[in-house]
N, CA, C and O atoms as a MOPAC input file, in Angstrom:
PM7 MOZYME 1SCF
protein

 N     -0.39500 1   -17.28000 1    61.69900 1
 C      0.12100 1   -16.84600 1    62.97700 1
 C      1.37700 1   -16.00200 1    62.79100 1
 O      1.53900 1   -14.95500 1    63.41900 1
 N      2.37400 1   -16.53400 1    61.80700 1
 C      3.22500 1   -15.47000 1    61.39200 1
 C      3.45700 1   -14.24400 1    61.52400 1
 O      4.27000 1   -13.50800 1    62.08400 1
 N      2.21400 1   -14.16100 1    60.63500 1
 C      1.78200 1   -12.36600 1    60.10900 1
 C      1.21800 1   -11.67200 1    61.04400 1
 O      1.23500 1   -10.45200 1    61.21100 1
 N      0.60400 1   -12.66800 1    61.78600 1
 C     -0.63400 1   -11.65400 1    63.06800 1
 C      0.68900 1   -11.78400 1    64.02400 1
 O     -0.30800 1   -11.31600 1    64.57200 1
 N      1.81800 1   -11.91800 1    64.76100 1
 C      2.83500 1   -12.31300 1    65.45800 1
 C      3.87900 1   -10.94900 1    64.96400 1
 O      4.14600 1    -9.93700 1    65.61100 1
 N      4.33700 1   -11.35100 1    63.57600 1
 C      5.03600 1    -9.90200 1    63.41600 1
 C      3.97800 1    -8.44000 1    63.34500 1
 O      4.10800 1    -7.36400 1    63.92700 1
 N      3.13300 1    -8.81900 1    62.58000 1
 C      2.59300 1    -7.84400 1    63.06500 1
 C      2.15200 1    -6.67600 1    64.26500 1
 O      1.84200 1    -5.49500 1    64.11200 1
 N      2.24800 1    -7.44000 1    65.41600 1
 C      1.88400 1    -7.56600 1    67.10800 1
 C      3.55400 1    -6.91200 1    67.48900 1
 O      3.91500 1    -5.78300 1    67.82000 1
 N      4.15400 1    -7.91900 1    67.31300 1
 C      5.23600 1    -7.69200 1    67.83500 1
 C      6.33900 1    -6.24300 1    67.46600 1
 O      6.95500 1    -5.52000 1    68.24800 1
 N      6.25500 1    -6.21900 1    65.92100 1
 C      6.80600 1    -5.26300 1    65.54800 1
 C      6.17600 1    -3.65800 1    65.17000 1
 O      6.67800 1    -2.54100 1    65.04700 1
 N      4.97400 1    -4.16300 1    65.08000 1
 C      4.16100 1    -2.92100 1    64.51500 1
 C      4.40800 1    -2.73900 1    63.22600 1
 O      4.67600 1    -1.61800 1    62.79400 1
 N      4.33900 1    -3.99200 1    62.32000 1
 C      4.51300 1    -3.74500 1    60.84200 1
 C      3.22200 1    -3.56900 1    60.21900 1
 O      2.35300 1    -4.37300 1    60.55500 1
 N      2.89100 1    -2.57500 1    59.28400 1
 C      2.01900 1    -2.73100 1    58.53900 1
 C      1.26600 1    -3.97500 1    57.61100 1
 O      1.90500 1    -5.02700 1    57.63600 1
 N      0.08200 1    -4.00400 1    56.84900 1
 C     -0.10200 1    -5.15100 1    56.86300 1
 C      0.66300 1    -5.54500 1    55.11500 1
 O      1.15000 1    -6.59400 1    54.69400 1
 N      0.51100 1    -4.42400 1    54.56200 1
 C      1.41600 1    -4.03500 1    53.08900 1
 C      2.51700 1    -4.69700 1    53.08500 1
 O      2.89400 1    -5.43200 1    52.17300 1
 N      3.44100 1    -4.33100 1    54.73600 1
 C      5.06000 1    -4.33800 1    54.10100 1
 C      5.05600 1    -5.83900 1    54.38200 1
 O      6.05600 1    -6.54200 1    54.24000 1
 N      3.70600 1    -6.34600 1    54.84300 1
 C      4.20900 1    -7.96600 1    55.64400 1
 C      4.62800 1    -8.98600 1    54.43000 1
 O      5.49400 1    -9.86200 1    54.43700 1
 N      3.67800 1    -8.56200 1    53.32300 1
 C      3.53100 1    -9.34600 1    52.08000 1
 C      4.87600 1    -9.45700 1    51.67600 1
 O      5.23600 1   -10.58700 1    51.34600 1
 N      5.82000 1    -8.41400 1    51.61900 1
 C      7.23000 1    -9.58200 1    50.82800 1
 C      7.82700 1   -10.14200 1    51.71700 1
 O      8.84000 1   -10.77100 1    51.41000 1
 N      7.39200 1   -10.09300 1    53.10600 1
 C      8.47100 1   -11.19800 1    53.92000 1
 C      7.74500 1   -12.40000 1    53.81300 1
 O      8.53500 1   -13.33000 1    53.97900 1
 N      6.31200 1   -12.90700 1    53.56200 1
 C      5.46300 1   -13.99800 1    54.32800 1
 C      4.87600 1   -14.37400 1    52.43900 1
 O      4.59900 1   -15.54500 1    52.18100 1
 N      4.77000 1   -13.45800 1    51.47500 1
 C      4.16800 1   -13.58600 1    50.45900 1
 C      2.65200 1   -14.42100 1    50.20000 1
 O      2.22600 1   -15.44900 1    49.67400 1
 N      2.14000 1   -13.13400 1    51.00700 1
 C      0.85600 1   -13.24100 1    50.91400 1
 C      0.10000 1   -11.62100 1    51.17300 1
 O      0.47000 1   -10.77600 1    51.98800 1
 N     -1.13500 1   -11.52000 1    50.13200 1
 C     -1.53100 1   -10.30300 1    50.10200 1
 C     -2.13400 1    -9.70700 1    50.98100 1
 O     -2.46400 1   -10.40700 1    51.93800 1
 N     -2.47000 1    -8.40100 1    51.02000 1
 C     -2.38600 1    -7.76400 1    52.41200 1
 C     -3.58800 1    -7.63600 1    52.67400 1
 O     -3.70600 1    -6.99100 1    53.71500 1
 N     -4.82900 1    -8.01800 1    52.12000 1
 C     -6.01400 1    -9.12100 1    52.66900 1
 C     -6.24500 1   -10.14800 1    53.08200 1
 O     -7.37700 1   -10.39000 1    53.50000 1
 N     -5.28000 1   -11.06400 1    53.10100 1
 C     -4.93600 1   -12.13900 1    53.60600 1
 C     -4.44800 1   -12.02700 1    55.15200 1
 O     -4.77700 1   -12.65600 1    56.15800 1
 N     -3.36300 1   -10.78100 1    54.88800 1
 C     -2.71000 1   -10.45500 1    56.25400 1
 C     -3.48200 1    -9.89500 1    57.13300 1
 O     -3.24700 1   -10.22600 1    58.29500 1
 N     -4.33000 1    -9.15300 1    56.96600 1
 C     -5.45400 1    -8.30700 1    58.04500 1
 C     -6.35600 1    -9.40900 1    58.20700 1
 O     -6.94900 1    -9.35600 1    59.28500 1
 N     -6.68600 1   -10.49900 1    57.40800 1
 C     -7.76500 1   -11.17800 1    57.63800 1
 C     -7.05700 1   -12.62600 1    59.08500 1
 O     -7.51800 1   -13.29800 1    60.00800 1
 N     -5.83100 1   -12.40300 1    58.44000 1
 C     -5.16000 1   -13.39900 1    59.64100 1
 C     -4.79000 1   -12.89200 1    60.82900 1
 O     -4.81600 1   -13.67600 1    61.77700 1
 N     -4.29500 1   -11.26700 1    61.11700 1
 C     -4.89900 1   -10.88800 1    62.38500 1
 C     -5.99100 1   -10.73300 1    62.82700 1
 O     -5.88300 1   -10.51300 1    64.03300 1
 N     -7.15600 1   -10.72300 1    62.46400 1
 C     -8.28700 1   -11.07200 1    62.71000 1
 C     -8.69000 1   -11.70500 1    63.23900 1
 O     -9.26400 1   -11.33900 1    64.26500 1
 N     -8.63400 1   -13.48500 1    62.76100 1
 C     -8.63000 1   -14.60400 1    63.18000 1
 C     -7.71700 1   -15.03000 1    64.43900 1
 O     -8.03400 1   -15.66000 1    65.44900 1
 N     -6.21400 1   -14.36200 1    63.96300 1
 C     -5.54100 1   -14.87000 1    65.51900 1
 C     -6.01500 1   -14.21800 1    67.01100 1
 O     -6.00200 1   -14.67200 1    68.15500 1
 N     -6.47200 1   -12.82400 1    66.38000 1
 C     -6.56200 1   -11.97600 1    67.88500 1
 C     -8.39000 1   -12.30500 1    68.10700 1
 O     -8.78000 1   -11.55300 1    69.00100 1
 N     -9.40600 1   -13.06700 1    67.63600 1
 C    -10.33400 1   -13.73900 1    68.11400 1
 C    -10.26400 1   -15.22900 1    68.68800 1
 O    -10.91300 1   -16.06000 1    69.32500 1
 N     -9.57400 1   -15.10600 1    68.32000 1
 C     -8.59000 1   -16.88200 1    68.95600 1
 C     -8.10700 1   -16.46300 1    70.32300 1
 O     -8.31800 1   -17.12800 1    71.33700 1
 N     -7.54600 1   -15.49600 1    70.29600 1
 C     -7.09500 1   -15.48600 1    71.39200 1
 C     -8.02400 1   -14.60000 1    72.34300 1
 O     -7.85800 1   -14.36400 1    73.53900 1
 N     -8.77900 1   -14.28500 1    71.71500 1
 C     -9.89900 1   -13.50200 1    72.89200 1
 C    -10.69700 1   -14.61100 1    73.28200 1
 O    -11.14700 1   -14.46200 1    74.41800 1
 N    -11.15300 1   -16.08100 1    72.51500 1
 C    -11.94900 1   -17.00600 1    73.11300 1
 C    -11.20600 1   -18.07400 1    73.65100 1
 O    -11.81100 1   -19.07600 1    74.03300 1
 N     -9.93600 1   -18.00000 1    73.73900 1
 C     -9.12500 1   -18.89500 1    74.54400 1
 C     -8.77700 1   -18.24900 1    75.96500 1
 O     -8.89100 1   -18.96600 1    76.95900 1
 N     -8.40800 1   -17.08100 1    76.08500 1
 C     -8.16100 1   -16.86600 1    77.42000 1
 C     -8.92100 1   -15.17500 1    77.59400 1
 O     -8.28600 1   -14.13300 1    77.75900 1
 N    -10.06100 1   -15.28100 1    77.52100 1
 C    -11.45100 1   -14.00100 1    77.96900 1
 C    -11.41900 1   -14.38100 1    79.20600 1
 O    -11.04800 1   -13.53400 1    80.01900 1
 N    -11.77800 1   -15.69000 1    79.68500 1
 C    -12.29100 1   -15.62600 1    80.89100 1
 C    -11.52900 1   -15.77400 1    82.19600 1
 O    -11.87300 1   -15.91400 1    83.36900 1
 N     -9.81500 1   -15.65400 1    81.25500 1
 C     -8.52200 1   -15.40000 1    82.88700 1
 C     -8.46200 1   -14.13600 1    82.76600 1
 O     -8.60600 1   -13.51300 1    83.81800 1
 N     -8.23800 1   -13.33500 1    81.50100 1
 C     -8.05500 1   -12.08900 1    81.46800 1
 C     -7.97300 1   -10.91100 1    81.45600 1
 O     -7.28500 1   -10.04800 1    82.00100 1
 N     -9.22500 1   -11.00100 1    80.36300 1
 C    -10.47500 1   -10.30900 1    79.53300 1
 C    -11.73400 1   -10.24100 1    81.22100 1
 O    -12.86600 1   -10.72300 1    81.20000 1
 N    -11.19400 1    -9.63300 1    82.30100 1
 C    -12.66600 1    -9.78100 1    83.22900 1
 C    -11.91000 1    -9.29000 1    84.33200 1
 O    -10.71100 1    -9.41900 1    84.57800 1
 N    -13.37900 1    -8.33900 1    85.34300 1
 C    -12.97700 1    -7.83900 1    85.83200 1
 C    -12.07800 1    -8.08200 1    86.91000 1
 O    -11.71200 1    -9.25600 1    86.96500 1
 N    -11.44700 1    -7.05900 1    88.09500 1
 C    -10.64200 1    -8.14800 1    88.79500 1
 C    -11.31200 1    -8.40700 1    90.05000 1
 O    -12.26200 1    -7.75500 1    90.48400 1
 N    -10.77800 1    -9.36600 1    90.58800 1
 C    -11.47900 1   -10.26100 1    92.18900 1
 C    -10.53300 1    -9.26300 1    93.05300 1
 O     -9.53000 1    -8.58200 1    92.83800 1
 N    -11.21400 1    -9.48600 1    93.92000 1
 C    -10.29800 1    -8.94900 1    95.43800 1
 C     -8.95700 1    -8.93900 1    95.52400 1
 O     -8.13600 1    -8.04300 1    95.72800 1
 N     -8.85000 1   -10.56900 1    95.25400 1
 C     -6.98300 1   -11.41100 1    95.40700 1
 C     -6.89200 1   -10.04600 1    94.46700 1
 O     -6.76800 1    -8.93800 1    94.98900 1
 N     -6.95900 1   -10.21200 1    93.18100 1
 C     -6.29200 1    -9.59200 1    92.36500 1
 C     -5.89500 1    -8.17200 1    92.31200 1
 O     -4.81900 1    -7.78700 1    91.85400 1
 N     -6.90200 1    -7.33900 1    92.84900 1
 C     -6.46600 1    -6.38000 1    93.54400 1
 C     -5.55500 1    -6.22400 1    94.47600 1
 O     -4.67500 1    -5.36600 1    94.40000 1
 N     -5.66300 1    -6.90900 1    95.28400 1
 C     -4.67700 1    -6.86400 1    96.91000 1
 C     -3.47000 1    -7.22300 1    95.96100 1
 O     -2.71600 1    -6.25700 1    95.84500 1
 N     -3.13900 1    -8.14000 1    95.37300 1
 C     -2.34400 1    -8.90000 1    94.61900 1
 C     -1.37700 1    -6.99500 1    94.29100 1
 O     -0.52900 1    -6.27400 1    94.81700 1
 N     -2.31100 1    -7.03600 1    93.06700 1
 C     -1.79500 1    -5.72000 1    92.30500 1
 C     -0.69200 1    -4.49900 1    93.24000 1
 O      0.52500 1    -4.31800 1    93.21900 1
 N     -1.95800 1    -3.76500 1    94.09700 1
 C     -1.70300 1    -3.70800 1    95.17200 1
 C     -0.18400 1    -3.56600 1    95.57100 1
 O      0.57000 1    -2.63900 1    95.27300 1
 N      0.08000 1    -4.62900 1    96.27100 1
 C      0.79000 1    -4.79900 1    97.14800 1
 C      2.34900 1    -5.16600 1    96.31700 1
 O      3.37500 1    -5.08300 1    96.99300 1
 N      2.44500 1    -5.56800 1    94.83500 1
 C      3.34800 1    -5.14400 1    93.97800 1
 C      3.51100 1    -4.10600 1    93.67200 1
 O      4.68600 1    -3.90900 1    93.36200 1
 N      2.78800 1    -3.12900 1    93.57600 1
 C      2.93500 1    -1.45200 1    93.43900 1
 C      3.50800 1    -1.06900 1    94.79600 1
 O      4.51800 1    -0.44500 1    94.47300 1
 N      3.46500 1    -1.07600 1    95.92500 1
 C      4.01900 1    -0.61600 1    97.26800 1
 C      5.38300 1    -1.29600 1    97.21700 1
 O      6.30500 1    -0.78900 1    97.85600 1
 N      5.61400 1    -2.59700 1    96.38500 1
 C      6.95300 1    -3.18300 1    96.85900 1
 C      8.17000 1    -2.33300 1    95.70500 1
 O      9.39000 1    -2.31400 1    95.86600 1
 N      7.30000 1    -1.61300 1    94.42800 1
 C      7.69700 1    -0.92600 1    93.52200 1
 C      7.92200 1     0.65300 1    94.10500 1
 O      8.75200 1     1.42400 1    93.62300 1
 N      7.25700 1     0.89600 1    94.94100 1
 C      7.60900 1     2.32400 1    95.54500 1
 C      6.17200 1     3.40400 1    95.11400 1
 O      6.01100 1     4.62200 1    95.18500 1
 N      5.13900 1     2.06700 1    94.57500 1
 C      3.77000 1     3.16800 1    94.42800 1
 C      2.38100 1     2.53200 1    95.20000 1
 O      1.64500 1     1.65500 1    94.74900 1
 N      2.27400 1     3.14900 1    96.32300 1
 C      1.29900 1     2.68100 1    96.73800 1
 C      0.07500 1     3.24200 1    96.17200 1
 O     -0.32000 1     4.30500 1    95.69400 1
 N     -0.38200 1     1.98900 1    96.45100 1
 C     -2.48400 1     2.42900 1    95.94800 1
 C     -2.63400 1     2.45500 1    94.21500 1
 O     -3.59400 1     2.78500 1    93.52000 1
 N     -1.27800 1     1.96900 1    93.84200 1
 C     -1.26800 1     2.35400 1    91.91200 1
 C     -1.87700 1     0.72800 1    91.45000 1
 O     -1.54900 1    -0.30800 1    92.02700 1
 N     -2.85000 1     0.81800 1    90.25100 1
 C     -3.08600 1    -0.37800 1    89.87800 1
 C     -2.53900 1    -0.44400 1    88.68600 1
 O     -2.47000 1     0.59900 1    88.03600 1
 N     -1.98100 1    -1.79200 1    88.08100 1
 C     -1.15500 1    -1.53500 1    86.38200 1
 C     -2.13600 1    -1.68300 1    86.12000 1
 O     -2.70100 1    -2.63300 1    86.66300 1
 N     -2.82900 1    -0.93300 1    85.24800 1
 C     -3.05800 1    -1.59800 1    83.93100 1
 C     -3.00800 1    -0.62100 1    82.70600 1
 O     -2.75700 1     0.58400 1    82.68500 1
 N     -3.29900 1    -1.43300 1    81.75600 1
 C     -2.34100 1    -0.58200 1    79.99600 1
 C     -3.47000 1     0.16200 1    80.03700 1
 O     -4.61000 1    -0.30000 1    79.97300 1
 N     -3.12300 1     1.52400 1    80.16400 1
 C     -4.67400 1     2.73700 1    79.39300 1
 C     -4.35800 1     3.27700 1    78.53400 1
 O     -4.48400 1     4.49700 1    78.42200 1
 N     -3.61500 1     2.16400 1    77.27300 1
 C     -3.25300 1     2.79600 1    76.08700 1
 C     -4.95600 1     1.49700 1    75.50500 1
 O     -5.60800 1     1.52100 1    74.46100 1
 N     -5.04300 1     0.92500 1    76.27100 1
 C     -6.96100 1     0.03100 1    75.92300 1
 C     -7.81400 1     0.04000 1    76.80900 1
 O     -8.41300 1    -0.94000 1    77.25100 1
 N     -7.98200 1     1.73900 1    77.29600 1
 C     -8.99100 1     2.73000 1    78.04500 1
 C    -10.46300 1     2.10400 1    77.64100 1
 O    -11.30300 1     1.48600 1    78.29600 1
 N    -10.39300 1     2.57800 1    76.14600 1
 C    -12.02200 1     2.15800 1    76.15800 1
 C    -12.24200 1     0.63000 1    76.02800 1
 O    -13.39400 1     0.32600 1    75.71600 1
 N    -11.30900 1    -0.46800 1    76.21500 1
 C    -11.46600 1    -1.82800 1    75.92300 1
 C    -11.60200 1    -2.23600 1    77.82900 1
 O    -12.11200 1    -3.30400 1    78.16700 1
 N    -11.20900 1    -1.48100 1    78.62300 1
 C    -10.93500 1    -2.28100 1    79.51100 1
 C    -12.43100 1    -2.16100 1    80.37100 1
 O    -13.22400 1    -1.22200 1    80.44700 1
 N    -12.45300 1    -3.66800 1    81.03900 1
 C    -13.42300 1    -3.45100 1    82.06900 1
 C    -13.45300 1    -3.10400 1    83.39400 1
 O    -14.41600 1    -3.20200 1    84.15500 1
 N    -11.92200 1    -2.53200 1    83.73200 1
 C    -11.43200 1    -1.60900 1    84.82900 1
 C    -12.31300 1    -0.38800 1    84.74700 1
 O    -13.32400 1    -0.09900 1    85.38700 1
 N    -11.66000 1     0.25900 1    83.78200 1
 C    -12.05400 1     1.73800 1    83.17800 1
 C    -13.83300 1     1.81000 1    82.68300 1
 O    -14.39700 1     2.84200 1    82.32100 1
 N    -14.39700 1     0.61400 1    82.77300 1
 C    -15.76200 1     1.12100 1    82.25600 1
 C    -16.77700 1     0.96200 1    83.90500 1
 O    -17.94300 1     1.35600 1    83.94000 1
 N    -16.26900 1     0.50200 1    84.81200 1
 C    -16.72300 1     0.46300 1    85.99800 1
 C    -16.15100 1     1.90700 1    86.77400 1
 O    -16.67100 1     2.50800 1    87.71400 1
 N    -15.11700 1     2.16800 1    86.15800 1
 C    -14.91900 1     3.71400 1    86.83100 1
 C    -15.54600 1     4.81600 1    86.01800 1
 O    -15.29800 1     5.98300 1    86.31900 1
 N    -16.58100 1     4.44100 1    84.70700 1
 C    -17.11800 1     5.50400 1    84.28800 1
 C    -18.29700 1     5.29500 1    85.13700 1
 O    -18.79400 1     6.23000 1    85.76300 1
 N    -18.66600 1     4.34500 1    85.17000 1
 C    -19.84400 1     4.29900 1    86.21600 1
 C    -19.75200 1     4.27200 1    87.78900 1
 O    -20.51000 1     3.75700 1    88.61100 1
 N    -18.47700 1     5.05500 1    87.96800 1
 C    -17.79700 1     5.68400 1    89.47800 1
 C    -18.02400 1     3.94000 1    90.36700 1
 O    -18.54600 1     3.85000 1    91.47800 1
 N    -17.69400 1     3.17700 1    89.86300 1
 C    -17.54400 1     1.91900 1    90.99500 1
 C    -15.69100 1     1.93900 1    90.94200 1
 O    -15.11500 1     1.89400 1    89.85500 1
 N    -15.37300 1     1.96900 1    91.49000 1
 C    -14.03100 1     2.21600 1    91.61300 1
 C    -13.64800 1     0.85700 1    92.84000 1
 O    -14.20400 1     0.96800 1    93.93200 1
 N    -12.85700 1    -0.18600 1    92.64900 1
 C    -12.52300 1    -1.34800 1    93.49700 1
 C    -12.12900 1    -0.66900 1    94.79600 1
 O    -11.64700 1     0.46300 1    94.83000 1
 N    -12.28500 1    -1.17500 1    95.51500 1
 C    -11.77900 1    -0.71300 1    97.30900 1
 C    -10.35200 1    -0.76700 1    97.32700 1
 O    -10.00700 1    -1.94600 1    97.23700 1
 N     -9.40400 1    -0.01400 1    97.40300 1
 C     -7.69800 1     0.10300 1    97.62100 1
 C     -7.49100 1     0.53100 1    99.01400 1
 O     -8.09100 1     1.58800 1    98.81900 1
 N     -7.22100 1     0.59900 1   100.00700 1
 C     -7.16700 1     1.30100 1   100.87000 1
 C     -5.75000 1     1.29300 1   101.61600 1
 O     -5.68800 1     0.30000 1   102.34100 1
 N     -4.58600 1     2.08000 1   101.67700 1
 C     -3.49500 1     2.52100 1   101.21200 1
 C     -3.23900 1     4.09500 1   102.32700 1
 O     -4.06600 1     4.98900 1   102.51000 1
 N     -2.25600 1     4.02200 1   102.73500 1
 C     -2.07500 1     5.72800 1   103.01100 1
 C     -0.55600 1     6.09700 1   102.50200 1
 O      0.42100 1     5.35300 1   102.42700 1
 N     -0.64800 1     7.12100 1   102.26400 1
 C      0.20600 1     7.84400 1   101.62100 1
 C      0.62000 1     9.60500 1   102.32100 1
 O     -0.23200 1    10.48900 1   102.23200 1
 N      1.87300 1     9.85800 1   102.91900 1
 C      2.04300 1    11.03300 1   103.61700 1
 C      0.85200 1    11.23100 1   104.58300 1
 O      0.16400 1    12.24200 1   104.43700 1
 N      0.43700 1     9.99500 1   105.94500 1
 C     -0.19100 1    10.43000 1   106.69100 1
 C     -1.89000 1    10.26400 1   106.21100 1
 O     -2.81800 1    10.23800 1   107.01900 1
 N     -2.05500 1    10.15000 1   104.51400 1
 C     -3.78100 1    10.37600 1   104.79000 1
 C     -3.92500 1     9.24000 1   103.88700 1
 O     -3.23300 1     8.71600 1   103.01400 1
 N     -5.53100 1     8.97000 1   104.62000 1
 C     -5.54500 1     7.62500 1   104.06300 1
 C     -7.00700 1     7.84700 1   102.82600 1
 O     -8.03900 1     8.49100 1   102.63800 1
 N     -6.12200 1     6.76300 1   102.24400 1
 C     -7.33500 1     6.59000 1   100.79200 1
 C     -7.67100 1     5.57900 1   100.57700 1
 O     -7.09300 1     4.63900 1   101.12200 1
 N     -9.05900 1     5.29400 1    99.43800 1
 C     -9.74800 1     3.86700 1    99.65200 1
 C    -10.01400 1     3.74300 1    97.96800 1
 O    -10.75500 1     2.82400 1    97.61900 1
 N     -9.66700 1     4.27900 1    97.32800 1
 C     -9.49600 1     4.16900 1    95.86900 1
 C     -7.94200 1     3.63200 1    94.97400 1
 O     -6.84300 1     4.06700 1    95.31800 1
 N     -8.08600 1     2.82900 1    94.03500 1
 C     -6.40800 1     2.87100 1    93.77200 1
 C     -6.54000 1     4.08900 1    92.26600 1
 O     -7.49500 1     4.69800 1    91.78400 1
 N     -5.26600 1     4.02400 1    91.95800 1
 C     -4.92600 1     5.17600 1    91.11500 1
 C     -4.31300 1     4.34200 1    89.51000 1
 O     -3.93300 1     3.17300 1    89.44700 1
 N     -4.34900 1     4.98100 1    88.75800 1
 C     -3.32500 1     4.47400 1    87.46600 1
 C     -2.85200 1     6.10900 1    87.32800 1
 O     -3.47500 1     7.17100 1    87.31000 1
 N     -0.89200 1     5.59800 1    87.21100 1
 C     -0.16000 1     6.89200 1    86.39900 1
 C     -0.61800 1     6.73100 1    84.95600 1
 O     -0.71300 1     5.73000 1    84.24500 1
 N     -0.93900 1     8.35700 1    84.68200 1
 C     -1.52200 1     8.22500 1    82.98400 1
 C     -0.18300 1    10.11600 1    82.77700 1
 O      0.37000 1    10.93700 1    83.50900 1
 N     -0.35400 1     9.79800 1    81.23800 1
 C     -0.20300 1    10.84700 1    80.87700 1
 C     -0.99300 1    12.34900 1    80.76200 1
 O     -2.15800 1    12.33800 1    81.16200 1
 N     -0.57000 1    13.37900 1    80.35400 1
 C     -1.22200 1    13.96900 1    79.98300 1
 C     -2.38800 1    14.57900 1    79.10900 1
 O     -2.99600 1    15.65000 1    79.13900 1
 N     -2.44800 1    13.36600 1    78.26000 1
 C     -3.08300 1    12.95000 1    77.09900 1
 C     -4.50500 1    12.47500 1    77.50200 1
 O     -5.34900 1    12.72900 1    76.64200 1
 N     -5.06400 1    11.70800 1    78.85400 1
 C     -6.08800 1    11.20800 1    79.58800 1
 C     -6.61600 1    12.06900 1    80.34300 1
 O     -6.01700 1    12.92300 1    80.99600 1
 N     -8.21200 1    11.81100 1    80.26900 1
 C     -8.68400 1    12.34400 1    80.82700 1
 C     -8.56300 1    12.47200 1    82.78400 1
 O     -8.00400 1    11.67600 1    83.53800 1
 N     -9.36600 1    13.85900 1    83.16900 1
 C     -9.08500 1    14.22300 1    84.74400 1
 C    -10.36300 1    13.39100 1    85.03400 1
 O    -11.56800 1    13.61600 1    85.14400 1
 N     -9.46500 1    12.23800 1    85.11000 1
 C    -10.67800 1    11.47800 1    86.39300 1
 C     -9.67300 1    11.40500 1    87.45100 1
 O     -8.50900 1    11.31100 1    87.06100 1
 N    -10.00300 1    11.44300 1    89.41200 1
 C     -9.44300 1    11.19500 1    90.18900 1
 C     -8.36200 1     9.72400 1    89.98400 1
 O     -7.20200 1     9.87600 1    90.36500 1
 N     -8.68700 1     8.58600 1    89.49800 1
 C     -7.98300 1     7.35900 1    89.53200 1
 C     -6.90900 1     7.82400 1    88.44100 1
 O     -5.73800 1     7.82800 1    88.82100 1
 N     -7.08600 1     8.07900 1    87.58700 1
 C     -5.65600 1     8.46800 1    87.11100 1
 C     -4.50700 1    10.04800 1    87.12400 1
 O     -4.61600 1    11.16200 1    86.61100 1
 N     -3.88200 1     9.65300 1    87.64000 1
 C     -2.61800 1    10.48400 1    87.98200 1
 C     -1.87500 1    10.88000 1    87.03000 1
 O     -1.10500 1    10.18500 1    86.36700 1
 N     -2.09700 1    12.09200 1    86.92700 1
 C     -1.38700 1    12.88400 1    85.26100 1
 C     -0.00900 1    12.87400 1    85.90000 1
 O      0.00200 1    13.78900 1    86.72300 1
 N      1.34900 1    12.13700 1    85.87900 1
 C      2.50400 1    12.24900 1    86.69500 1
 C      3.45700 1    12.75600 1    85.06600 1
 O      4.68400 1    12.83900 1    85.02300 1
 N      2.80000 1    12.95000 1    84.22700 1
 C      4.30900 1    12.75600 1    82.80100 1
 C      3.09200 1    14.15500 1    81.92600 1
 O      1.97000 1    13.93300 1    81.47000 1
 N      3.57100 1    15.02400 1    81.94200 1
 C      3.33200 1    16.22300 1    81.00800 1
 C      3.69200 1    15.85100 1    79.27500 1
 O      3.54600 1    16.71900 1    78.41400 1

């Protein structure tokens, strides 16, 4: 847990982990391995899934108290991992319904960079 922990946390390679933990750096990839399947079969089914209504409205309505209406968080730095993003390749997009300057919309949005693709739900706001 160590190694998969600094690893996570710091973004250390799995090489440099070996003289702090002294263990080889097959050992170390093989123990993030193990921790981050541990933790995909301990909590998949709070996390790892798509979201319910609450959770939307939820989302929601913390983004409007933040000053972004209709924005949903989530990390799209794990685009192709998420099961947000694979229901919006197949254009099911959750119901948001939100107005903003007068017009109203029924989709929510994620701010992305410039780096992501032009789908309507994400908002290129950072060049």
């Amino acid at each position: 847990m160590t190694v998969a922990i600094r690893m996570l946390a710091y973004g250390m390679l799995a090489d440099a982990i070996d003289e702090y933990v002294r263990i080889s750096e097959s050992t170390t990839i093989e123990s993030l391995k193990r921790f981050c399947a541990g933790i995909i079969s301990i909590y998949r089914e709070e996390y790892l899934r798509l979201p319910t209504e609450a959770d939307i409205f939820r989302l929601l309505r913390e983004g409007e108290k933040r000053g972004f209406p209709g924005i949903s968080h989530n990390d799209i730095n794990i685009l192709d991992q998420s099961y947000f993003f694979a229901e919006l390749i197949e254009e099911h997009a959750p119901s948001a319904n939100y107005t903003i300057n007068g017009n109203q919309y029924t989709t929510g949005y994620c701010l992305a960079d410039g780096i992501y693709l032009k789908w309507a739900t994400l908002v290129q706001m950072i060049s």
